[in-house]
Short mmCIF file of C-alpha atoms in Angstrom, two decimals:
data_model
loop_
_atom_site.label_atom_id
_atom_site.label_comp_id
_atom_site.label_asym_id
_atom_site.label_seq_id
_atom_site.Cartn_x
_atom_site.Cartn_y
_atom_site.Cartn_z
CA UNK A 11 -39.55 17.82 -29.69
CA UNK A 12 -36.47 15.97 -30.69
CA UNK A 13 -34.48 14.71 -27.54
CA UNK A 14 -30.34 15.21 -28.57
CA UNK A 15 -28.43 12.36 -26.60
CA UNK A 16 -24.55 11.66 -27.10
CA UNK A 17 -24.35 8.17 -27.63
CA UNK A 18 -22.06 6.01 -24.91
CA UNK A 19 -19.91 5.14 -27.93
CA UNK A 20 -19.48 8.77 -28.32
CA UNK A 21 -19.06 9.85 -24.78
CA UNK A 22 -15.83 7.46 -24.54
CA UNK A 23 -14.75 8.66 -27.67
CA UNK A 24 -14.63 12.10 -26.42
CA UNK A 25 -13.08 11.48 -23.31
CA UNK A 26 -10.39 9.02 -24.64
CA UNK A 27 -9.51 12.70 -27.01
CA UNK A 28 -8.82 14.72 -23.91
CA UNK A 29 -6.61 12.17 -22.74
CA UNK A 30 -3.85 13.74 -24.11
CA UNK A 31 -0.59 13.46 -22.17
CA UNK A 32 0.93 9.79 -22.26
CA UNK A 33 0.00 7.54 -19.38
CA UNK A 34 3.38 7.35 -17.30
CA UNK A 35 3.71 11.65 -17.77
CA UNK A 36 0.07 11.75 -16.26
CA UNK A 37 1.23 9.38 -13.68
CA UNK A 38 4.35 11.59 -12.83
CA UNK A 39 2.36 14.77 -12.53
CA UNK A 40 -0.41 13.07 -10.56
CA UNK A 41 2.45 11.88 -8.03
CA UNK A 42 4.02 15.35 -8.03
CA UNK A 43 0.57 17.07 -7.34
CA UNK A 44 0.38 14.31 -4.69
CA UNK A 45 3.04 15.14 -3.11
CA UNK A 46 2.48 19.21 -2.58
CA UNK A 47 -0.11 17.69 -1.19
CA UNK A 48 1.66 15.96 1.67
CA UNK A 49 3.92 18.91 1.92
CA UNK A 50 0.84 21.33 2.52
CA UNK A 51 -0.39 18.87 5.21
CA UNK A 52 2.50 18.31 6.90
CA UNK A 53 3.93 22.54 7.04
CA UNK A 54 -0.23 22.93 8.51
CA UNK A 55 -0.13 20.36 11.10
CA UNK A 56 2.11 19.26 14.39
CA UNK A 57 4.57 16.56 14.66
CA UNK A 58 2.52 14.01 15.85
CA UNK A 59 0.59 14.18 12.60
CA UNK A 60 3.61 14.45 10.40
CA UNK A 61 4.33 10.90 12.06
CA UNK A 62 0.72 9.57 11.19
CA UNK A 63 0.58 10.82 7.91
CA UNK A 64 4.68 9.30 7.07
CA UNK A 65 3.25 5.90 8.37
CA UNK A 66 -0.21 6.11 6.28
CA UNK A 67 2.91 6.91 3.63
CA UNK A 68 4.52 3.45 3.89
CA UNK A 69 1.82 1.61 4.80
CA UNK A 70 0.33 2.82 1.75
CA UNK A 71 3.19 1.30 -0.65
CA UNK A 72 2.66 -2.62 1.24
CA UNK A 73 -0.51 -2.58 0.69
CA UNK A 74 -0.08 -1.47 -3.06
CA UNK A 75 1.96 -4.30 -3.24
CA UNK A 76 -0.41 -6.70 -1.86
CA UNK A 77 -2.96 -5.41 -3.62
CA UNK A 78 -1.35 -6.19 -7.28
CA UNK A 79 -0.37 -9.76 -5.42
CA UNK A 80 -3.74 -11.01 -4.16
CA UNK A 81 -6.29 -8.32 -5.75
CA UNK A 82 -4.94 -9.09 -9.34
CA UNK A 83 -3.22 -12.43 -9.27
CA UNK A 84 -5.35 -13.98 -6.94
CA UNK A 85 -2.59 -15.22 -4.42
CA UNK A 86 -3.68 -15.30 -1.20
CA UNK A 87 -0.05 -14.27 0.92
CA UNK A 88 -0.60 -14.10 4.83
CA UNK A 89 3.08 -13.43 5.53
CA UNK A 90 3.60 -10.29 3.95
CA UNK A 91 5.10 -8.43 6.62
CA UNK A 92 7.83 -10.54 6.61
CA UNK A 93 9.31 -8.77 3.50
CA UNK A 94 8.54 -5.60 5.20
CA UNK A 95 10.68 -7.27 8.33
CA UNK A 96 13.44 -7.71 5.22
CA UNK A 97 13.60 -4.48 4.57
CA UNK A 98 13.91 -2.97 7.74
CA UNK A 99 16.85 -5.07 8.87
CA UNK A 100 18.50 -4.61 5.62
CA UNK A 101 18.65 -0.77 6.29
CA UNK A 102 19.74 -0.98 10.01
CA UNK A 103 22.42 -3.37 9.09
CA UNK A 104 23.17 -1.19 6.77
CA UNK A 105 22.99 1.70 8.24
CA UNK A 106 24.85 0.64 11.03
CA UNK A 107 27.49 -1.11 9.74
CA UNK A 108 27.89 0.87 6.26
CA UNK A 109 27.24 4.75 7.11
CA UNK A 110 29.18 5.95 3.73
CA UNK A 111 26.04 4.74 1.56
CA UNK A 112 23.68 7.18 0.93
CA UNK A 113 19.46 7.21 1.73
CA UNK A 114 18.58 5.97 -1.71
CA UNK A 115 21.29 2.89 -1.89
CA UNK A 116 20.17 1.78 1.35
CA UNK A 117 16.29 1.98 0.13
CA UNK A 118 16.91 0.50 -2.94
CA UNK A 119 18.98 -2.57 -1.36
CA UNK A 120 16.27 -3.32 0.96
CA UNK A 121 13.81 -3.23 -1.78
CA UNK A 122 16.15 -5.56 -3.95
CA UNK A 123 16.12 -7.69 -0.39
CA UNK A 124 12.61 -8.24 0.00
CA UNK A 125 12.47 -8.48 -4.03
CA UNK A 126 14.91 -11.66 -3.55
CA UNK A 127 13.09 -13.22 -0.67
CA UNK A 128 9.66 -12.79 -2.60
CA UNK A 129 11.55 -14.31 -5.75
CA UNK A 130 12.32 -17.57 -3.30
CA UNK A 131 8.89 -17.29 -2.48
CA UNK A 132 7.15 -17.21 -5.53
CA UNK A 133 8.82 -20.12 -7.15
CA UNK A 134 7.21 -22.28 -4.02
CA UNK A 135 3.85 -20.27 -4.34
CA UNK A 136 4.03 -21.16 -7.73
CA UNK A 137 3.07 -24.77 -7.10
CA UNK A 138 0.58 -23.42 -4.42
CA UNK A 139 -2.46 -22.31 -4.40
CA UNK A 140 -5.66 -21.88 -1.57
CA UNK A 141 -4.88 -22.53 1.65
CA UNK A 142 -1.96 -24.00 0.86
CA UNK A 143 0.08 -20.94 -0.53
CA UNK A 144 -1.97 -18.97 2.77
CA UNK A 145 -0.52 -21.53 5.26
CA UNK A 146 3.20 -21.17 3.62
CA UNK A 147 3.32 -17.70 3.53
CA UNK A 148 2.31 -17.04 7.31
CA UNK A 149 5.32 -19.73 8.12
CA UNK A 150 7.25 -16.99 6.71
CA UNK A 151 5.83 -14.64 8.67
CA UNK A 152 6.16 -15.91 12.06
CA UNK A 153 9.84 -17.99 11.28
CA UNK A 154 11.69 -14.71 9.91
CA UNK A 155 11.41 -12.71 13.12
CA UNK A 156 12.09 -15.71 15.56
CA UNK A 157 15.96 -15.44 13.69
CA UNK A 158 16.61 -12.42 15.57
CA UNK A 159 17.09 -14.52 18.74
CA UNK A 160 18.57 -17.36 17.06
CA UNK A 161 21.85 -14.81 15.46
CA UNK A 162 21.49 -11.94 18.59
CA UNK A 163 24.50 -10.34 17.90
CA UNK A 164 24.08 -9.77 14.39
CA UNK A 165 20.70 -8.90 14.96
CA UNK A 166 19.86 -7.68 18.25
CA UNK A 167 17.60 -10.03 19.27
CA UNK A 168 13.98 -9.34 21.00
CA UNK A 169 15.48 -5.58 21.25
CA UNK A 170 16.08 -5.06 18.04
CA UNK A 171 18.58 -2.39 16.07
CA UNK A 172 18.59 1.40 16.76
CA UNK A 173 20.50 3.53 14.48
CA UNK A 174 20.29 6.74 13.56
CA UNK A 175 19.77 8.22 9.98
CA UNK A 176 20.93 11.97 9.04
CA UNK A 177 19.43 12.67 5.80
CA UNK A 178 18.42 16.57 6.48
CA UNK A 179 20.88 18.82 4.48
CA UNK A 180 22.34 20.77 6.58
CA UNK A 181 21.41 24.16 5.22
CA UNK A 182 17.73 23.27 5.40
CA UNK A 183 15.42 24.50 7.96
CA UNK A 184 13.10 21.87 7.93
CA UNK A 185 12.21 20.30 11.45
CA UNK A 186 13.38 16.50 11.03
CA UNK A 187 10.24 14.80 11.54
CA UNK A 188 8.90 16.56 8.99
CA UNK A 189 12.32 16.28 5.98
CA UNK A 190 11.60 12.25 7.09
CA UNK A 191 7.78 12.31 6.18
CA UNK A 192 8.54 14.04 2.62
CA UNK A 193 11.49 11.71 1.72
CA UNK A 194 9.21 9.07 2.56
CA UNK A 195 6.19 10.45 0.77
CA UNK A 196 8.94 10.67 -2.38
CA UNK A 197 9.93 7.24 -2.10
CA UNK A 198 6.34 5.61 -2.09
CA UNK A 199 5.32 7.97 -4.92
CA UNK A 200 8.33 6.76 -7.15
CA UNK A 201 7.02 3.53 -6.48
CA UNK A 202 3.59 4.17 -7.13
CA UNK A 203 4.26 5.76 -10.63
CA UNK A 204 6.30 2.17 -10.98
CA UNK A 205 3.47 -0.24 -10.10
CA UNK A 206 0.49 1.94 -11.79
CA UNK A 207 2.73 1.28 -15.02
CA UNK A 208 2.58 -2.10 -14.76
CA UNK A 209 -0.94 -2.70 -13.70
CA UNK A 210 -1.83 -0.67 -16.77
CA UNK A 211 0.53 -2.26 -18.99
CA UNK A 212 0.70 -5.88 -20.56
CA UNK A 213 1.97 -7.86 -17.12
CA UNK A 214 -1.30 -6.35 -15.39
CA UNK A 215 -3.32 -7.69 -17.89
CA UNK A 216 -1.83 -11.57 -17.59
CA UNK A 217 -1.92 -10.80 -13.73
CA UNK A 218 -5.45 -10.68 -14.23
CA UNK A 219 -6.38 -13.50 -16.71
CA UNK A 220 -4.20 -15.69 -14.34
CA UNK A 221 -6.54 -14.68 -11.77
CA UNK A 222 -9.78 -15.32 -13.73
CA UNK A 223 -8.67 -18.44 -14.96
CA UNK A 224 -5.65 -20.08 -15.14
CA UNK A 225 -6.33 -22.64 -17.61
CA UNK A 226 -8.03 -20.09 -19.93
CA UNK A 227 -4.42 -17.63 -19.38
CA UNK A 228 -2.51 -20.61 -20.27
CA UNK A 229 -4.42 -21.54 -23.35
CA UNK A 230 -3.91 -17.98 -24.26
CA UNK A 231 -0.36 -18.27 -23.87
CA UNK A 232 0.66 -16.56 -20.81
CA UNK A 233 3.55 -18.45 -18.70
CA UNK A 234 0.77 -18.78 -15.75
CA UNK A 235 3.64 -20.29 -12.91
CA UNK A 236 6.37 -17.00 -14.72
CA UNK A 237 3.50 -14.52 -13.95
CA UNK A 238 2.39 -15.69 -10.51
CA UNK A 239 6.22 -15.33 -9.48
CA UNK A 240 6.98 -11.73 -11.04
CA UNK A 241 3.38 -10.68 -9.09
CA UNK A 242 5.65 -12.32 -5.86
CA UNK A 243 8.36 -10.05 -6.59
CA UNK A 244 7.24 -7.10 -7.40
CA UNK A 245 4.83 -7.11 -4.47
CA UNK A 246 7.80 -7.91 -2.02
CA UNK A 247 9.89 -5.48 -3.46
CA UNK A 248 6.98 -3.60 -2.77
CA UNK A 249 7.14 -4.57 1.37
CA UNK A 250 11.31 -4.43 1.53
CA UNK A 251 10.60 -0.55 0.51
CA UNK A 252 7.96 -0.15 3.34
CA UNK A 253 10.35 -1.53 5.65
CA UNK A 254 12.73 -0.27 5.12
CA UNK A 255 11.18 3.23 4.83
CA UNK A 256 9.46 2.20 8.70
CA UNK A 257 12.71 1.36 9.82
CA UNK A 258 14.14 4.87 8.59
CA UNK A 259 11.44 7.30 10.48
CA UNK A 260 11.46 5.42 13.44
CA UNK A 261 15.28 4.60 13.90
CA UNK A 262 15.21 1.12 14.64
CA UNK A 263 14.27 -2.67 13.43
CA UNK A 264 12.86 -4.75 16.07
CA UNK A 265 10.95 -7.89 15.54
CA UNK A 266 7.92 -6.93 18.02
CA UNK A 267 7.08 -4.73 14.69
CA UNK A 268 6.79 -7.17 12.15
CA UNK A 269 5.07 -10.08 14.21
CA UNK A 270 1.74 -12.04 12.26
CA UNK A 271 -0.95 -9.67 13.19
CA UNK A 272 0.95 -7.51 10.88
CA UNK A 273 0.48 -9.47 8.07
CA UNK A 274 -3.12 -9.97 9.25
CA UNK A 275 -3.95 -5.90 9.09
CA UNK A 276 -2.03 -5.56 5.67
CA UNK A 277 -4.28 -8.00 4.46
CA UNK A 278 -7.67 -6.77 5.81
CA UNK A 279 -6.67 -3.39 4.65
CA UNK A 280 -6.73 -4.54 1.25
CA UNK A 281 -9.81 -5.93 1.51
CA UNK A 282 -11.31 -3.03 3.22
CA UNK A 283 -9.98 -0.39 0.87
CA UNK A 284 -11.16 -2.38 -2.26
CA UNK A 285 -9.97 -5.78 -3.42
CA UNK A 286 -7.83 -4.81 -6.79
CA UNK A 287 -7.71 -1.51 -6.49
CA UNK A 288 -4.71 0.74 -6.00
CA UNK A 289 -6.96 3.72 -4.59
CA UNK A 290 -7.95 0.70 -2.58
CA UNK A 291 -4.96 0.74 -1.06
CA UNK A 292 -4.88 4.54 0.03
CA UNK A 293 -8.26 4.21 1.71
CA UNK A 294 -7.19 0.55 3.37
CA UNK A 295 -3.65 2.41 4.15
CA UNK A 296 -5.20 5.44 6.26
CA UNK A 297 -7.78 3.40 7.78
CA UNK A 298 -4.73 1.20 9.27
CA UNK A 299 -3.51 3.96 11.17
CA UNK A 300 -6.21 6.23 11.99
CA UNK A 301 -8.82 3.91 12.72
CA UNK A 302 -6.11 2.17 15.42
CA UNK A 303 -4.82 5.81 16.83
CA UNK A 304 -9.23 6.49 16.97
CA UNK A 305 -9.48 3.55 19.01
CA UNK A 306 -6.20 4.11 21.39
CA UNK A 307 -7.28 7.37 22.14
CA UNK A 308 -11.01 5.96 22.65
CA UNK A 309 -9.18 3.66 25.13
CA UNK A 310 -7.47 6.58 27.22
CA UNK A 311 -10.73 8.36 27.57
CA UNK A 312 -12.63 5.27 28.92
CA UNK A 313 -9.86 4.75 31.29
CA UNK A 314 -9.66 0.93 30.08
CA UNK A 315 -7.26 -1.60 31.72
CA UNK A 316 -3.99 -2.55 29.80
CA UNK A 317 -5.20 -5.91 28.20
CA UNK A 318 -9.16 -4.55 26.82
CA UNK A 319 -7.26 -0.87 25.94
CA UNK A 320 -3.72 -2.82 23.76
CA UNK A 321 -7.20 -5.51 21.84
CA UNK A 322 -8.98 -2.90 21.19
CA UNK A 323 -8.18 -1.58 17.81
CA UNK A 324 -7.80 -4.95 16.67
CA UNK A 325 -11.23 -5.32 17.64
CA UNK A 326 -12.51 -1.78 16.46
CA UNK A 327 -10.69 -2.45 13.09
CA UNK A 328 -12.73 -5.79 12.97
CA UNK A 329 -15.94 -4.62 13.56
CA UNK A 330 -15.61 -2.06 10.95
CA UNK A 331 -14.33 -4.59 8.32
CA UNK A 332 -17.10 -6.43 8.54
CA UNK A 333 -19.42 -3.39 8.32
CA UNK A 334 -18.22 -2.19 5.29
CA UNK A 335 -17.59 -5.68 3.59
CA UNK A 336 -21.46 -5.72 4.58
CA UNK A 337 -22.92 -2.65 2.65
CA UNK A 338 -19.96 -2.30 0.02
CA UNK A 339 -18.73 -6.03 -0.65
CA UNK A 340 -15.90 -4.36 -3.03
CA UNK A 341 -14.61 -2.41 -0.23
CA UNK A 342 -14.61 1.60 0.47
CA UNK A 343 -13.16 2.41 -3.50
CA UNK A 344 -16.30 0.25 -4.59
CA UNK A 345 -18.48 2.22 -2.79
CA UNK A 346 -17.24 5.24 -3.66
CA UNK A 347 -17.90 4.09 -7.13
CA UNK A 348 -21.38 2.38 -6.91
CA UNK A 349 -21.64 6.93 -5.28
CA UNK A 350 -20.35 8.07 -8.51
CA UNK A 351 -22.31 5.94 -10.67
CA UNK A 352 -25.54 6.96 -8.74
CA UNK A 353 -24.93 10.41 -9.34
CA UNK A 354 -23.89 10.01 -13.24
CA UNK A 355 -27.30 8.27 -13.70
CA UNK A 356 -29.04 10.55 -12.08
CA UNK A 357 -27.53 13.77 -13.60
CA UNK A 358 -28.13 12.00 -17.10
CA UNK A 359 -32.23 11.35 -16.27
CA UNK A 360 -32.15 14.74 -15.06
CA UNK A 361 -30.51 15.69 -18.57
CA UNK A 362 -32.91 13.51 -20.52
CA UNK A 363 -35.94 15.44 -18.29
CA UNK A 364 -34.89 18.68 -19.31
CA UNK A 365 -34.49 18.18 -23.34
CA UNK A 366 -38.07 16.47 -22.84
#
């Protein structure tokens, strides 16, 4: 009996044909199907949830952003949370002290904020590298918030700035919590469509030869110090959004938020989602929140004492970092993955069984 098998040449062939529709249109309609999504969740659930899922929301859009910066460039940054600390303070300032500019300026400054300070400090991380470039960027981290007591009155010091944002229409019935979670749902999928663009375009792949090998990138000629700096900026621009976008659903910009550990989690949730990968950064996003609300509400049950119950989702996150480093070194998307893969071989020998 002759066995009939589609070649792999074939097989891409075929499915490169039924990609049809143009990249960034398949992009937009993946981000609008996205975000009925995120509408469906959020009309289903309570508001406590709506609150969880905005925060996976902007958490979701740093970690993008430090994905594309240390997954594909290979820069190590341990202060990122400062440029989310950027953003923030750029929309209560602004907030506060401009109220006639709308939602979307306000974002869009304090993405252009953090997009400056990341500017600054990729032209220094450009002549970085290791533990070097780690060591500069947490400087950043822990020296930005320590200005709030140094100019109190402009920024509130330890307390912070509270403000208040009305960006409901008036005429819709929406419950607030809720009109806040889709506007910032909107916002990170906006950005999303922006960053998938360029990870798939030509700047992705010279973020990626500079991270394979520099000399080899520069040979080829790619401007290796240029690239390593527009990977800074587009991943701070990145954290000013998330910041800002924090700083928007809760009301308020205070420096207790944006303190090292910060930095530390964003990090470790790109490792633990998958190092490189933008779905990566969904998985490492969620687990952020959820596995730290799991381990709070572990702590309540157990009746723990104030110290053990506030170090113990830093602890519980830990632990489960190292587990799944352990069994999937390329983090939860690479397992996921290595899944897929299992099954595609094994529906293809199940295939090759049956024409046998």
């Amino acid at each position: 009996m002759t066995v009939r098998t589609t070649p792999p040449e074939t097989r891409v062939a075929t499915a490169k044909q039924k990609r049809t529709l143009p990249p960034l249109l398949r992009h937009v309609l993946f981000a609008l199907a996205a975000f009925a999504l995120v509408v469906v969740l959020t009309l289903v659930t309570d508001e406590f949830t709506n609150l969880r899922i905005a925060t996976v929301g902007y958490y979701l859009i740093a970690v993008a952003g430090l994905t594309l910066l240390t997954g594909l460039t290979g820069q190590v940054s341990l202060g990122h949370g400062a440029f989310m600390f950027i953003g923030a303070y750029t929309v209560a300032l602004l907030v506060r002290r401009v109220p006639s500019f709308p939602l979307w300026a306000d974002l869009l400054l304090a993405s252009a904020a953090g997009g400056l300070a990341g500017l600054l400090a990729g032209a220094a991380a450009a002549r970085l590298r290791g533990p070097y470039l780690a060591g500069a960027t947490l400087a950043l981290a822990v020296g930005l918030p320590a200005l709030t007591r140094r100019f109190q009155d402009f920024l509130g010091g330890s307390n912070g700035l509270s403000f208040t944002v009305h960006s409901r229409p008036s005429g819709v019935a929406v419950p607030e919590l809720r009109w806040q979670t889709w506007i910032v749902w909107l916002s990170v999928l906006i950005a999303l469509v922006l960053v998938v663009n360029v990870v798939r375009g030509k700047l992705g792949r010279n973020f990626r030869a500079v991270r394979d090998d520099e000399v080899a990138a520069s040979l080829s000629g790619i401007a290796v110090g240029r690239t390593k700096i527009l990977a800074f900026l587009i991943s701070a621009v990145c954290g000013g959004l998330a910041g800002g976008l924090q700083a928007f659903l809760l009301g308020t910009a205070a420096p207790g938020s944006f303190t090292p550990a910060l930095s530390l989690s964003l990090l470790a949730a790109v490792v633990l989602g998958g190092l490189g990968s933008l779905w990566g950064a969904l998985w490492g996003a969620v687990a952020l929140v959820y596995f730290q609300a799991w381990s709070e509400d572990l702590a309540d049950v157990l009746h723990l004492n104030t110290d053990v119950a506030n170090n113990l989702p830093l602890a519980v996150y830990g632990v489960i970092l190292i587990v799944v480093v352990l069994a999937f070194p390329r983090g939860i998307q690479g397992g996921f993955q290595r899944l897929r893969a299992l099954l595609r071989r094994s529906a293809e020998k199940k295939e090759n069984h049956e024409n046998h």
